[in-house]
Amino acid sequence: QVQLVESGGGLVKPGGSLRLSCAASGFSFSDYYMSWIRQAPGKGLEWVSHISGSGTTIHYADSVKGLFTISRDNAKNSLYLQMNSLRAEDTAVYYCARERSSRGAPDYWGQGTLVTVSS
Amino acid sequence: DIQMTQSPPSLSASVGDRVTITCRASQSISSYLNWYQQKAGKAPKLLIYSASSLQSGVPSTFSGSGSGTDFTLTISSLQPEDFATYYCQQSYSTPKTFGQGTKVEIK
């Protein structure tokens, strides 16, 4: 069965960096777009970024463009999010999700990892 | 960016009620509209994709309709396990924006 397990969250000071990972199993990882979606405490969902199966097509939300970098390692069935220059407003649970296609719905989600940006 | 507007923000309903949630896009998104259910402390769960296609394993009490800019999620007979927050999302273009959510509470 499809499984997505995020890791790497934690407490970081403003201006700091963090790298999130998502380990995928149960499907042909390289065949799917993968995305990061976040949810600030008590707030709604915000799509952050996605990457094509080959890694050649990448899109970001304006709120993270130039600050976050999405990448993948198909040999390791892993998705990553490098987050730099973190701000308090980046505090959220970060979910990785599988997307059915470039215009597809995120159909499987991980359990999420909490990132807290605070001094 | 495409803005997604959900209504109502919250509603109270009883078990067995028919519930309708609407979602409006700021421009045409064809049928690239998805619906999710989220329970407290859990990841969202895909219910409906492409406006009206039921995700595998989702009860048939859930249905979706619409195209262009106006969409609807209907729960034909509300069950105790359906009390949750529901989100729409457009996947027509990036960023794949979400609506602000509709919290369905017990009356």
Short mmCIF file of C-alpha atoms in Angstrom, two decimals:
data_model
loop_
_atom_site.label_atom_id
_atom_site.label_comp_id
_atom_site.label_asym_id
_atom_site.label_seq_id
_atom_site.Cartn_x
_atom_site.Cartn_y
_atom_site.Cartn_z
CA GLN A 1 0.00 0.00 0.00
CA VAL A 2 1.06 3.59 -0.57
CA GLN A 3 3.01 5.03 2.34
CA LEU A 4 4.54 8.47 2.76
CA VAL A 5 6.57 9.23 5.87
CA GLU A 6 7.89 12.73 6.52
CA SER A 7 10.81 13.56 8.80
CA GLY A 8 13.12 16.43 9.61
CA GLY A 9 10.77 18.85 11.31
CA GLY A 10 11.62 20.62 14.54
CA LEU A 11 12.30 23.94 16.22
CA VAL A 12 14.48 26.43 14.32
CA LYS A 13 15.32 30.07 14.90
CA PRO A 14 14.21 32.78 12.47
CA GLY A 15 16.66 32.97 9.59
CA GLY A 16 17.65 29.35 10.05
CA SER A 17 17.41 26.40 7.69
CA LEU A 18 15.82 22.99 7.78
CA ARG A 19 15.61 20.07 5.36
CA LEU A 20 12.49 17.93 5.29
CA SER A 21 12.45 14.42 3.86
CA CYS A 22 9.63 12.17 2.71
CA ALA A 23 10.18 8.43 2.27
CA ALA A 24 7.80 6.84 -0.22
CA SER A 25 6.84 3.21 -0.66
CA GLY A 26 4.15 1.05 -2.22
CA PHE A 27 4.13 2.67 -5.67
CA SER A 28 6.40 3.47 -8.59
CA PHE A 29 7.84 6.68 -7.19
CA SER A 30 9.41 8.02 -10.37
CA ASP A 31 6.06 7.86 -12.21
CA TYR A 32 4.41 10.50 -10.03
CA TYR A 33 4.54 14.18 -9.31
CA MET A 34 5.17 14.81 -5.62
CA SER A 35 4.21 17.86 -3.62
CA TRP A 36 4.62 19.64 -0.30
CA ILE A 37 1.55 21.16 1.34
CA ARG A 38 1.56 22.95 4.68
CA GLN A 39 -0.92 23.92 7.35
CA ALA A 40 -0.21 26.60 9.93
CA PRO A 41 -1.64 25.89 13.42
CA GLY A 42 -5.40 26.30 13.37
CA LYS A 43 -5.37 27.46 9.74
CA GLY A 44 -6.20 26.09 6.30
CA LEU A 45 -4.12 24.23 3.75
CA GLU A 46 -1.47 25.92 1.59
CA TRP A 47 0.10 24.21 -1.43
CA VAL A 48 3.84 24.90 -1.34
CA SER A 49 5.55 23.18 -4.27
CA HIS A 50 5.57 20.19 -6.58
CA ILE A 51 8.07 18.34 -8.73
CA SER A 52 7.60 16.05 -11.71
CA GLY A 53 8.58 12.41 -11.67
CA SER A 54 11.79 13.11 -13.57
CA GLY A 55 12.53 16.20 -11.49
CA THR A 56 12.62 18.45 -14.55
CA THR A 57 9.42 20.42 -13.83
CA ILE A 58 9.12 22.33 -10.57
CA HIS A 59 6.66 24.95 -9.36
CA TYR A 60 6.50 26.96 -6.12
CA ALA A 61 4.00 29.13 -4.32
CA ASP A 62 5.03 32.78 -4.39
CA SER A 63 5.31 32.75 -0.60
CA VAL A 64 8.31 30.38 -0.71
CA LYS A 65 9.86 31.09 -4.10
CA GLY A 66 13.59 31.73 -3.75
CA LEU A 67 13.54 30.49 -0.14
CA PHE A 68 12.56 26.81 -0.45
CA THR A 69 13.93 24.19 -2.85
CA ILE A 70 12.14 20.95 -3.68
CA SER A 71 14.09 17.95 -4.95
CA ARG A 72 13.81 14.20 -5.24
CA ASP A 73 16.02 11.12 -5.41
CA ASN A 74 14.21 8.44 -7.38
CA ALA A 75 16.85 5.84 -6.54
CA LYS A 76 16.02 6.34 -2.86
CA ASN A 77 12.26 6.87 -3.34
CA SER A 78 12.63 10.12 -1.44
CA LEU A 79 11.34 13.68 -1.68
CA TYR A 80 13.00 16.66 -0.03
CA LEU A 81 12.27 20.27 0.88
CA GLN A 82 15.21 22.52 1.70
CA MET A 83 13.90 25.51 3.62
CA ASN A 84 16.17 28.54 4.04
CA SER A 85 15.73 31.95 5.67
CA LEU A 86 12.84 30.62 7.72
CA ARG A 87 10.32 33.07 9.17
CA ALA A 88 7.72 32.76 11.89
CA GLU A 89 5.02 32.51 9.24
CA ASP A 90 6.61 29.30 7.95
CA THR A 91 5.55 27.57 11.18
CA ALA A 92 3.26 24.75 10.08
CA VAL A 93 2.74 21.05 9.69
CA TYR A 94 4.32 20.09 6.38
CA TYR A 95 2.75 17.23 4.44
CA CYS A 96 4.21 15.43 1.47
CA ALA A 97 1.67 14.12 -0.99
CA ARG A 98 1.55 12.14 -4.20
CA GLU A 99 -0.10 13.90 -7.13
CA ARG A 100 -1.94 11.94 -9.78
CA SER A 101 -0.48 14.13 -12.56
CA SER A 102 0.65 17.69 -13.24
CA ARG A 103 -2.97 18.81 -12.93
CA GLY A 104 -3.93 16.02 -10.62
CA ALA A 105 -5.16 15.87 -7.07
CA PRO A 106 -2.82 14.98 -4.21
CA ASP A 107 -4.31 11.54 -3.56
CA TYR A 108 -2.08 10.12 -0.81
CA TRP A 109 -0.65 12.18 2.05
CA GLY A 110 1.88 11.55 4.75
CA GLN A 111 1.14 12.15 8.42
CA GLY A 112 3.00 15.45 8.41
CA THR A 113 5.99 16.90 10.23
CA LEU A 114 5.83 20.03 12.39
CA VAL A 115 8.18 22.92 11.72
CA THR A 116 8.28 25.63 14.37
CA VAL A 117 10.18 28.85 13.67
CA SER A 118 10.73 30.73 16.90
CA SER A 119 13.49 32.40 18.85
CA ASP B 1 -3.24 32.99 -8.62
CA ILE B 2 -6.71 31.44 -8.71
CA GLN B 3 -8.74 32.24 -5.59
CA MET B 4 -11.07 29.58 -4.19
CA THR B 5 -14.03 30.70 -2.08
CA GLN B 6 -15.92 28.14 -0.01
CA SER B 7 -19.26 28.60 1.68
CA PRO B 8 -20.41 28.37 4.32
CA PRO B 9 -17.36 28.62 6.63
CA SER B 10 -19.16 26.36 9.08
CA LEU B 11 -22.47 24.59 9.47
CA SER B 12 -24.33 22.59 12.07
CA ALA B 13 -26.23 19.50 10.97
CA SER B 14 -27.74 16.33 12.36
CA VAL B 15 -27.04 12.72 11.53
CA GLY B 16 -29.05 11.82 8.44
CA ASP B 17 -29.16 15.38 7.08
CA ARG B 18 -28.29 16.24 3.50
CA VAL B 19 -25.38 18.70 3.47
CA THR B 20 -24.17 20.87 0.62
CA ILE B 21 -20.91 22.83 0.50
CA THR B 22 -20.09 25.15 -2.37
CA CYS B 23 -16.80 26.29 -3.85
CA ARG B 24 -16.29 29.08 -6.37
CA ALA B 25 -13.15 29.72 -8.40
CA SER B 26 -12.05 33.22 -9.41
CA GLN B 27 -11.68 32.02 -13.02
CA SER B 28 -12.64 28.94 -14.99
CA ILE B 29 -10.84 25.78 -13.89
CA SER B 30 -12.73 23.35 -16.13
CA SER B 31 -13.26 20.26 -13.94
CA TYR B 32 -9.94 20.44 -12.08
CA LEU B 33 -11.56 20.62 -8.66
CA ASN B 34 -10.88 18.30 -5.74
CA TRP B 35 -12.50 17.85 -2.32
CA TYR B 36 -10.83 16.75 0.90
CA GLN B 37 -11.97 15.80 4.38
CA GLN B 38 -9.77 16.56 7.36
CA LYS B 39 -10.30 15.42 10.93
CA ALA B 40 -8.51 17.01 13.87
CA GLY B 41 -4.84 16.10 14.04
CA LYS B 42 -4.97 14.05 10.85
CA ALA B 43 -3.83 14.50 7.27
CA PRO B 44 -6.46 15.46 4.70
CA LYS B 45 -8.16 12.63 2.83
CA LEU B 46 -9.10 12.90 -0.85
CA LEU B 47 -12.84 12.40 -1.38
CA ILE B 48 -13.60 13.65 -4.88
CA TYR B 49 -11.27 14.48 -7.78
CA SER B 50 -11.96 16.03 -11.17
CA ALA B 51 -15.11 17.62 -9.73
CA SER B 52 -17.23 14.47 -9.65
CA SER B 53 -15.05 11.33 -9.51
CA LEU B 54 -15.27 9.42 -6.25
CA GLN B 55 -11.90 8.37 -4.83
CA SER B 56 -11.58 4.64 -4.22
CA GLY B 57 -12.90 3.60 -0.82
CA VAL B 58 -14.97 6.75 -0.25
CA PRO B 59 -18.64 6.09 0.59
CA SER B 60 -21.18 6.82 -2.11
CA THR B 61 -22.95 9.23 0.25
CA PHE B 62 -20.36 11.74 -1.01
CA SER B 63 -20.79 13.28 -4.43
CA GLY B 64 -19.43 16.25 -6.33
CA SER B 65 -20.67 18.33 -9.21
CA GLY B 66 -19.91 21.43 -11.22
CA SER B 67 -17.56 22.77 -13.85
CA GLY B 68 -16.08 26.10 -14.84
CA THR B 69 -16.23 28.24 -11.70
CA ASP B 70 -18.97 26.77 -9.50
CA PHE B 71 -18.77 23.45 -7.68
CA THR B 72 -20.67 21.55 -5.02
CA LEU B 73 -19.88 18.78 -2.54
CA THR B 74 -22.95 16.94 -1.29
CA ILE B 75 -23.21 14.49 1.58
CA SER B 76 -26.54 12.76 1.00
CA SER B 77 -26.99 11.43 4.54
CA LEU B 78 -24.60 12.73 7.18
CA GLN B 79 -23.00 10.04 9.31
CA PRO B 80 -21.28 10.49 12.71
CA GLU B 81 -17.87 9.96 11.13
CA ASP B 82 -18.49 12.77 8.61
CA PHE B 83 -18.14 15.56 11.16
CA ALA B 84 -14.92 17.18 9.99
CA THR B 85 -13.54 20.10 8.00
CA TYR B 86 -13.87 20.00 4.22
CA TYR B 87 -11.63 21.76 1.71
CA CYS B 88 -11.87 22.31 -2.01
CA GLN B 89 -8.73 22.69 -4.15
CA GLN B 90 -8.18 23.67 -7.76
CA SER B 91 -5.50 21.75 -9.66
CA TYR B 92 -5.92 23.60 -12.97
CA SER B 93 -2.83 25.71 -12.46
CA THR B 94 -0.06 26.26 -9.94
CA PRO B 95 -0.18 27.26 -7.17
CA LYS B 96 -2.88 24.65 -6.56
CA THR B 97 -4.90 26.79 -4.19
CA PHE B 98 -7.33 25.59 -1.53
CA GLY B 99 -10.54 27.06 -0.24
CA GLN B 100 -10.58 28.26 3.34
CA GLY B 101 -12.49 25.23 4.58
CA THR B 102 -15.97 24.38 5.85
CA LYS B 103 -16.31 22.94 9.35
CA VAL B 104 -19.23 20.55 9.69
CA GLU B 105 -20.36 20.31 13.30
CA ILE B 106 -22.96 18.32 15.17
CA LYS B 107 -26.24 20.13 15.76
#
